[in-house]
CSV table of C-alpha atoms in Angstrom, one decimal:
chain,number,residue,atom,x,y,z
A,225,MET,CA,-55.6,-19.2,25.6
A,226,HIS,CA,-58.2,-20.0,22.3
A,227,LEU,CA,-61.9,-19.3,23.6
A,228,MET,CA,-63.3,-21.8,21.1
A,229,GLY,CA,-64.9,-24.2,23.2
A,230,LYS,CA,-64.9,-21.6,26.3
A,231,ARG,CA,-67.9,-20.8,28.2
A,232,VAL,CA,-67.3,-17.4,29.3
A,233,LEU,CA,-69.3,-15.0,32.2
A,234,VAL,CA,-69.7,-11.8,32.3
A,235,THR,CA,-71.0,-9.9,35.0
A,236,GLY,CA,-73.2,-6.3,34.6
A,237,ALA,CA,-74.0,-7.7,31.6
A,238,THR,CA,-76.4,-4.7,31.5
A,239,GLY,CA,-73.5,-2.6,31.9
A,240,LEU,CA,-72.0,0.2,29.0
A,241,ILE,CA,-69.2,-2.4,29.0
A,242,GLY,CA,-70.6,-5.7,30.5
A,243,GLY,CA,-73.6,-5.5,27.6
A,244,ARG,CA,-71.1,-4.7,24.8
A,245,LEU,CA,-68.7,-7.3,25.6
A,246,ILE,CA,-71.9,-9.8,25.0
A,247,GLU,CA,-72.2,-8.3,21.8
A,248,ARG,CA,-69.1,-8.9,20.6
A,249,LEU,CA,-68.8,-12.2,22.2
A,250,ARG,CA,-72.1,-13.5,20.1
A,251,GLU,CA,-69.8,-13.3,17.0
A,252,HIS,CA,-68.0,-16.8,18.2
A,253,PRO,CA,-70.7,-19.0,17.4
A,254,ASP,CA,-68.1,-21.0,19.1
A,255,VAL,CA,-68.5,-19.3,22.3
A,256,SER,CA,-71.1,-19.3,25.4
A,257,ILE,CA,-71.6,-16.9,26.6
A,258,ARG,CA,-73.1,-16.9,30.4
A,259,ALA,CA,-75.1,-13.1,31.0
A,260,LEU,CA,-75.2,-12.1,35.6
A,261,VAL,CA,-77.9,-9.3,35.5
A,262,ARG,CA,-80.7,-8.7,38.4
A,263,ASP,CA,-83.5,-7.6,36.4
A,264,PRO,CA,-84.0,-10.9,33.1
A,265,THR,CA,-86.6,-7.7,32.1
A,266,ARG,CA,-83.1,-6.1,31.5
A,267,ALA,CA,-81.5,-8.4,29.0
A,268,ASP,CA,-83.2,-8.0,26.1
A,269,ARG,CA,-81.1,-6.8,24.2
A,270,LEU,CA,-78.5,-9.6,25.4
A,271,ARG,CA,-80.6,-12.6,24.3
A,272,ALA,CA,-79.3,-14.3,21.7
A,273,PRO,CA,-79.1,-18.7,21.1
A,274,SER,CA,-75.6,-18.2,22.9
A,275,VAL,CA,-76.1,-16.1,25.7
A,276,GLU,CA,-77.6,-17.6,28.6
A,277,ILE,CA,-79.5,-14.8,30.8
A,278,VAL,CA,-78.4,-16.0,34.7
A,279,THR,CA,-80.0,-13.8,37.2
A,280,GLY,CA,-77.9,-12.8,40.4
A,281,ASP,CA,-75.6,-10.2,41.9
A,282,ILE,CA,-72.7,-9.5,43.2
A,283,THR,CA,-73.7,-8.6,46.8
A,284,ARG,CA,-75.2,-11.5,47.3
A,285,PRO,CA,-72.9,-14.7,47.0
A,286,GLU,CA,-75.1,-17.1,47.6
A,287,THR,CA,-76.7,-16.3,44.1
A,288,LEU,CA,-73.1,-17.0,43.2
A,289,PRO,CA,-71.9,-20.6,42.8
A,290,GLU,CA,-74.5,-21.7,40.1
A,291,ALA,CA,-74.1,-18.6,38.1
A,292,LEU,CA,-70.0,-19.1,37.9
A,293,ALA,CA,-70.9,-23.5,37.3
A,294,GLY,CA,-68.9,-24.5,34.2
A,295,CYS,CA,-67.5,-21.5,33.5
A,296,HIS,CA,-63.6,-21.2,32.3
A,297,VAL,CA,-63.4,-17.1,31.4
A,298,VAL,CA,-65.0,-14.5,34.1
A,299,VAL,CA,-65.3,-11.1,32.9
A,300,HIS,CA,-66.3,-8.7,35.8
A,301,CYS,CA,-67.7,-5.5,34.7
A,302,ALA,CA,-70.3,-4.9,37.2
A,303,ALA,CA,-69.2,-1.9,39.9
A,304,ARG,CA,-71.4,1.1,41.0
A,305,VAL,CA,-70.2,4.0,39.1
A,306,THR,CA,-73.4,6.0,39.6
A,307,GLU,CA,-72.1,10.3,41.1
A,308,ARG,CA,-74.3,9.0,44.2
A,309,GLY,CA,-74.3,7.0,47.1
A,310,SER,CA,-73.4,5.8,50.8
A,311,TRP,CA,-70.4,4.5,51.3
A,312,GLU,CA,-71.4,1.5,52.3
A,313,GLU,CA,-72.8,1.4,49.0
A,314,PHE,CA,-69.8,1.8,46.7
A,315,TRP,CA,-68.1,-0.5,49.4
A,316,ARG,CA,-70.9,-2.9,49.3
A,317,SER,CA,-70.8,-3.4,45.4
A,318,ASN,CA,-67.1,-2.8,44.2
A,319,VAL,CA,-65.3,-3.6,47.0
A,320,GLU,CA,-67.8,-6.9,49.0
A,321,GLY,CA,-68.9,-7.2,45.6
A,322,THR,CA,-65.7,-8.0,43.8
A,323,ARG,CA,-65.1,-10.7,46.6
A,324,HIS,CA,-67.7,-12.6,46.0
A,325,VAL,CA,-67.2,-13.4,42.2
A,326,LEU,CA,-63.3,-14.4,42.8
A,327,GLU,CA,-64.6,-16.4,46.1
A,328,ALA,CA,-66.9,-18.3,44.1
A,329,ALA,CA,-64.7,-17.6,40.5
A,330,ALA,CA,-62.2,-19.5,42.7
A,331,ARG,CA,-64.1,-22.2,43.7
A,332,ALA,CA,-65.2,-23.3,40.8
A,333,GLY,CA,-61.0,-23.1,39.3
A,334,VAL,CA,-61.4,-20.4,36.6
A,335,GLU,CA,-58.9,-20.2,33.8
A,336,ARG,CA,-58.4,-16.5,33.2
A,337,PHE,CA,-60.2,-13.9,35.5
A,338,VAL,CA,-60.6,-10.1,34.1
A,339,HIS,CA,-61.4,-7.7,36.3
A,340,VAL,CA,-62.3,-4.2,34.7
A,341,SER,CA,-60.8,-1.7,36.8
A,342,SER,CA,-60.9,2.5,35.6
A,343,VAL,CA,-58.0,5.3,35.8
A,344,ALA,CA,-60.1,6.4,39.3
A,345,VAL,CA,-57.2,4.4,40.6
A,346,TYR,CA,-55.0,7.2,40.3
A,347,GLY,CA,-57.2,9.8,41.6
A,348,LEU,CA,-58.6,12.4,40.8
A,349,PHE,CA,-55.3,14.7,40.1
A,350,PRO,CA,-53.2,11.8,39.0
A,351,PRO,CA,-49.5,13.2,37.7
A,352,ASP,CA,-48.9,13.8,33.5
A,353,HIS,CA,-47.4,9.9,32.3
A,354,THR,CA,-49.2,8.1,34.6
A,355,ASP,CA,-48.7,4.8,33.9
A,356,GLU,CA,-49.4,1.6,35.7
A,357,SER,CA,-45.7,2.4,37.7
A,358,SER,CA,-47.1,4.3,39.1
A,359,PRO,CA,-49.0,4.3,42.8
A,360,TYR,CA,-52.5,4.8,43.7
A,361,GLN,CA,-53.4,7.4,44.5
A,362,PRO,CA,-56.8,7.6,47.7
A,363,CYS,CA,-58.9,11.4,47.4
A,364,GLY,CA,-61.6,11.0,49.6
A,365,ASN,CA,-64.0,9.7,46.5
A,366,ALA,CA,-66.2,6.9,47.1
A,367,TYR,CA,-65.7,5.0,43.7
A,368,CYS,CA,-62.1,6.2,43.3
A,369,ASP,CA,-61.3,4.7,46.2
A,370,THR,CA,-63.5,1.5,46.6
A,371,LYS,CA,-62.4,0.9,42.8
A,372,ILE,CA,-58.5,1.2,44.3
A,373,GLU,CA,-59.1,-1.3,47.9
A,374,ALA,CA,-61.2,-3.6,44.7
A,375,GLU,CA,-57.8,-4.2,43.0
A,376,LYS,CA,-56.3,-4.9,46.0
A,377,VAL,CA,-59.4,-7.5,46.7
A,378,ALA,CA,-58.3,-9.1,43.2
A,379,LEU,CA,-54.7,-9.2,44.2
A,380,GLU,CA,-55.0,-10.8,47.2
A,381,TYR,CA,-56.8,-13.8,45.4
A,382,PHE,CA,-54.1,-13.9,42.6
A,383,ARG,CA,-51.5,-14.3,45.2
A,384,GLN,CA,-53.3,-16.4,47.7
A,385,ARG,CA,-55.5,-18.2,46.1
A,386,GLY,CA,-53.6,-18.7,42.9
A,387,VAL,CA,-56.8,-17.0,40.5
A,388,PRO,CA,-55.6,-16.4,36.8
A,389,LEU,CA,-56.9,-12.2,36.6
A,390,VAL,CA,-55.9,-9.4,34.2
A,391,ILE,CA,-56.7,-6.4,35.3
A,392,VAL,CA,-57.7,-3.3,33.1
A,393,ARG,CA,-58.2,-0.5,33.7
A,394,PRO,CA,-60.1,1.9,31.3
A,395,GLY,CA,-60.3,5.8,30.6
A,396,ILE,CA,-63.3,7.5,30.2
A,397,VAL,CA,-66.4,5.1,28.0
A,398,TYR,CA,-68.6,6.6,25.8
A,399,GLY,CA,-70.3,5.2,23.1
A,400,PRO,CA,-73.4,4.3,22.5
A,401,ARG,CA,-75.8,3.0,26.2
A,402,SER,CA,-73.1,5.5,27.6
A,403,GLN,CA,-74.8,6.6,30.6
A,404,HIS,CA,-72.1,9.3,31.9
A,405,TRP,CA,-70.1,10.4,29.7
A,406,THR,CA,-72.5,9.9,26.2
A,407,ILE,CA,-76.6,10.5,27.2
A,408,ARG,CA,-76.2,11.9,30.7
A,409,ILE,CA,-74.2,15.1,28.6
A,410,ILE,CA,-75.9,15.1,25.6
A,411,GLU,CA,-79.7,15.6,28.2
A,412,LEU,CA,-77.4,18.6,29.6
A,413,LEU,CA,-77.2,20.5,26.9
A,414,LYS,CA,-80.6,19.8,25.7
A,415,ALA,CA,-81.5,21.6,29.2
A,416,ASP,CA,-79.5,24.3,28.4
A,417,ARG,CA,-77.7,22.8,31.8
A,418,LEU,CA,-74.3,22.4,30.8
A,419,PHE,CA,-71.2,24.7,31.0
A,420,LEU,CA,-67.7,24.8,31.1
A,421,LEU,CA,-66.6,25.6,34.1
A,422,GLY,CA,-63.2,27.0,34.3
A,423,ARG,CA,-61.1,27.5,31.2
A,424,ALA,CA,-62.1,23.1,31.0
A,425,ASP,CA,-58.0,23.2,28.9
A,426,GLY,CA,-57.7,19.9,31.3
A,427,PHE,CA,-57.8,16.5,29.7
A,428,CYS,CA,-59.6,14.0,28.5
A,429,ASN,CA,-57.8,10.2,28.8
A,430,HIS,CA,-61.3,8.8,26.9
A,431,ALA,CA,-62.1,5.6,25.6
A,432,TYR,CA,-64.8,4.2,23.7
A,433,VAL,CA,-66.7,1.6,24.4
A,434,ASP,CA,-65.3,-0.8,21.5
A,435,ASN,CA,-61.7,-0.1,22.6
A,436,VAL,CA,-62.3,-1.1,25.5
A,437,VAL,CA,-64.3,-4.4,25.2
A,438,ASP,CA,-61.0,-4.8,22.0
A,439,ALA,CA,-58.7,-4.9,25.8
A,440,LEU,CA,-61.0,-7.3,27.6
A,441,LEU,CA,-60.5,-10.0,25.2
A,442,LEU,CA,-57.2,-9.5,24.1
A,443,ALA,CA,-56.7,-9.8,28.3
A,444,MET,CA,-59.0,-13.1,28.2
A,445,THR,CA,-56.6,-14.7,25.3
A,446,ASN,CA,-53.6,-13.3,25.5
A,447,ASP,CA,-51.3,-16.2,27.8
A,448,ASP,CA,-48.9,-13.7,29.3
A,449,VAL,CA,-50.0,-11.7,31.1
A,450,VAL,CA,-51.8,-12.7,33.5
A,451,GLY,CA,-50.6,-10.5,36.7
A,452,GLU,CA,-50.8,-7.7,35.0
A,453,ALA,CA,-52.4,-4.7,35.6
A,454,PHE,CA,-53.0,-2.5,32.0
A,455,ILE,CA,-54.2,1.5,31.8
A,456,ILE,CA,-56.3,1.0,28.2
A,457,THR,CA,-57.5,4.8,26.3
A,458,ASP,CA,-57.8,5.5,22.6
A,459,GLY,CA,-54.0,6.7,23.2
A,460,ARG,CA,-54.9,10.6,22.6
A,461,ALA,CA,-55.9,13.1,25.5
A,462,THR,CA,-58.3,15.6,24.2
A,463,THR,CA,-59.2,19.0,26.2
A,464,TRP,CA,-62.7,18.9,27.7
A,465,ARG,CA,-63.2,21.8,26.0
A,466,GLU,CA,-62.5,19.9,22.9
A,467,PHE,CA,-64.2,16.2,24.2
A,468,PHE,CA,-67.7,18.3,25.3
A,469,GLY,CA,-68.0,20.6,21.8
A,470,HIS,CA,-68.0,17.4,20.1
A,471,TYR,CA,-71.7,17.1,21.6
A,472,ALA,CA,-72.6,20.0,21.2
A,473,ARG,CA,-71.6,20.4,17.6
A,474,MET,CA,-74.2,17.2,17.4
A,475,LEU,CA,-77.3,19.4,18.7
A,476,GLY,CA,-76.0,22.4,15.9
A,477,ARG,CA,-74.4,24.8,18.7
A,478,ASP,CA,-70.5,26.0,17.5
A,479,ALA,CA,-69.4,27.1,21.4
A,480,LEU,CA,-70.4,26.1,25.4
A,481,PRO,CA,-71.3,28.5,27.3
A,482,GLN,CA,-68.4,29.4,30.0
A,483,LEU,CA,-67.9,30.4,33.4
A,484,PRO,CA,-64.4,31.2,34.8
A,485,ALA,CA,-62.8,29.0,38.2
A,486,ALA,CA,-63.4,31.6,40.7
A,487,PRO,CA,-67.8,32.1,39.6
A,488,ALA,CA,-67.8,28.2,39.0
A,489,LYS,CA,-66.2,27.8,42.6
A,490,ALA,CA,-68.3,30.5,44.7
A,491,LEU,CA,-71.2,28.7,42.7
A,492,LEU,CA,-70.6,24.7,43.5
A,493,ARG,CA,-70.5,26.0,47.5
A,494,LEU,CA,-73.5,28.2,47.4
A,495,VAL,CA,-75.7,25.1,45.3
A,496,GLY,CA,-73.7,22.9,48.4
A,497,TRP,CA,-74.9,24.5,51.1
A,498,ALA,CA,-78.2,24.9,49.9
A,499,ALA,CA,-79.0,20.9,49.3
A,500,ARG,CA,-77.4,20.7,52.4
A,501,LEU,CA,-79.4,23.2,54.2
A,502,ARG,CA,-82.3,20.9,52.4
A,503,GLY,CA,-80.4,17.2,53.6
A,504,HIS,CA,-79.3,16.7,50.0
A,505,PRO,CA,-75.6,15.4,49.3
A,506,PRO,CA,-74.1,18.4,47.0
A,507,PRO,CA,-74.5,17.5,43.0
A,508,LEU,CA,-71.1,19.2,42.2
A,509,SER,CA,-67.7,19.4,44.1
A,510,PRO,CA,-66.1,22.6,43.8
A,511,LYS,CA,-63.1,20.4,42.5
A,512,VAL,CA,-64.9,19.8,39.7
A,513,VAL,CA,-63.3,23.4,38.5
A,514,ASP,CA,-59.6,21.5,38.8
A,515,TYR,CA,-60.2,18.5,37.7
A,516,LEU,CA,-61.6,20.2,34.1
A,517,GLN,CA,-58.5,22.6,33.7
A,518,HIS,CA,-56.2,19.2,35.3
A,519,ARG,CA,-53.4,18.1,32.7
A,520,ALA,CA,-52.5,14.7,32.5
A,521,VAL,CA,-51.8,12.7,30.2
A,522,PHE,CA,-51.9,8.0,30.7
A,523,ARG,CA,-49.7,6.3,28.4
A,524,ILE,CA,-51.2,2.3,27.7
A,525,GLU,CA,-47.0,2.4,26.1
A,526,LYS,CA,-47.0,-1.1,28.4
A,527,ALA,CA,-50.9,-2.3,26.4
A,528,LYS,CA,-49.3,-2.3,23.4
A,529,GLU,CA,-46.4,-3.9,24.1
A,530,HIS,CA,-47.7,-7.0,26.5
A,531,LEU,CA,-51.3,-6.9,25.7
A,532,GLY,CA,-51.1,-6.5,21.9
A,533,TYR,CA,-54.1,-3.3,22.6
A,534,ALA,CA,-54.3,-1.4,19.7
A,535,PRO,CA,-57.1,1.5,19.4
A,536,ARG,CA,-58.5,1.3,15.9
A,537,ILE,CA,-61.6,4.0,16.8
A,538,SER,CA,-60.3,7.4,16.9
A,539,LEU,CA,-61.9,10.1,18.2
A,540,GLU,CA,-63.6,11.6,15.7
A,541,GLU,CA,-64.9,8.1,14.1
A,542,GLY,CA,-66.1,6.8,17.4
A,543,MET,CA,-67.9,10.3,17.7
A,544,ARG,CA,-69.9,9.8,14.6
A,545,ARG,CA,-70.9,6.4,15.9
A,546,THR,CA,-72.2,7.6,18.6
A,547,GLU,CA,-73.8,10.6,17.1
A,548,ALA,CA,-75.3,7.6,14.7
A,549,TRP,CA,-76.2,5.7,18.1
A,550,LEU,CA,-78.5,8.5,19.9
A,551,ARG,CA,-80.7,9.8,16.4
A,552,GLU,CA,-81.4,6.0,16.7
A,553,ALA,CA,-82.6,5.8,19.3
A,554,GLY,CA,-83.9,9.8,20.0
A,555,TYR,CA,-81.6,11.6,22.3
A,556,LEU,CA,-81.1,13.6,18.9
């Protein structure tokens, strides 16, 4: 399917992936773009002659039919990704919100629906060499488990309502404007609050934001992949020590402070206990120590062979671009 003359709706347009997708789509003047946002005042960087800003909320289904009217392609990037929030809040955004967008898309008769999921559907501790044939792994984490349920809803609409679905499952998405895996790391480093917990020699299956957008563009246009799901990473697993080390070097630091696994877990249990006494959720679970030591690589052969995906930007180049943006934005 060619995008020429098509209208593309992007949900989560002010977020990392949605915003970068719109910036890339703006390079194609023959494509009309509709950006779904909750707060138009946060959409200034998206504005262009080819971009229509529409106000809506995936948790308010009555706002969606008008937003999808006349759209040929929907790329559903909106999701709750914060570490905090109740199960009900995650369910409302990630599961019910996805259902609302799919229902509006089914009624609008869209030609393609690209659902942005996550490798989190394989749980916190997936087996090595995980690929698209690997089963879902619910793990009690609200984000992971609601992303699984969101995929199930999407597949239901594909099978029962004929929505032409493609699922994209990115790894750890970093790069300019990445709140969780770029900005927050720099802020923690500057505050001397980032430590390597345990050996930190587990694998980070990272995905530079533009590599993810490349995959989304392929999912929007490849006619042979409807009904399929694709894992997207940079094609190289990096240890967490190396990944965080790139950010440390941006601040002129050669090494990060480290806590051995047992003391780190004990400290996190103590911090969690103190937080609960104050009526707050624990900031981090002791499981994070095991997560940073877990060695599993996600395979992207299916995306390469069937989607035509090839990661263009290496970790080194991605970090170079990220550092340039961080300096320009005043974080460094």
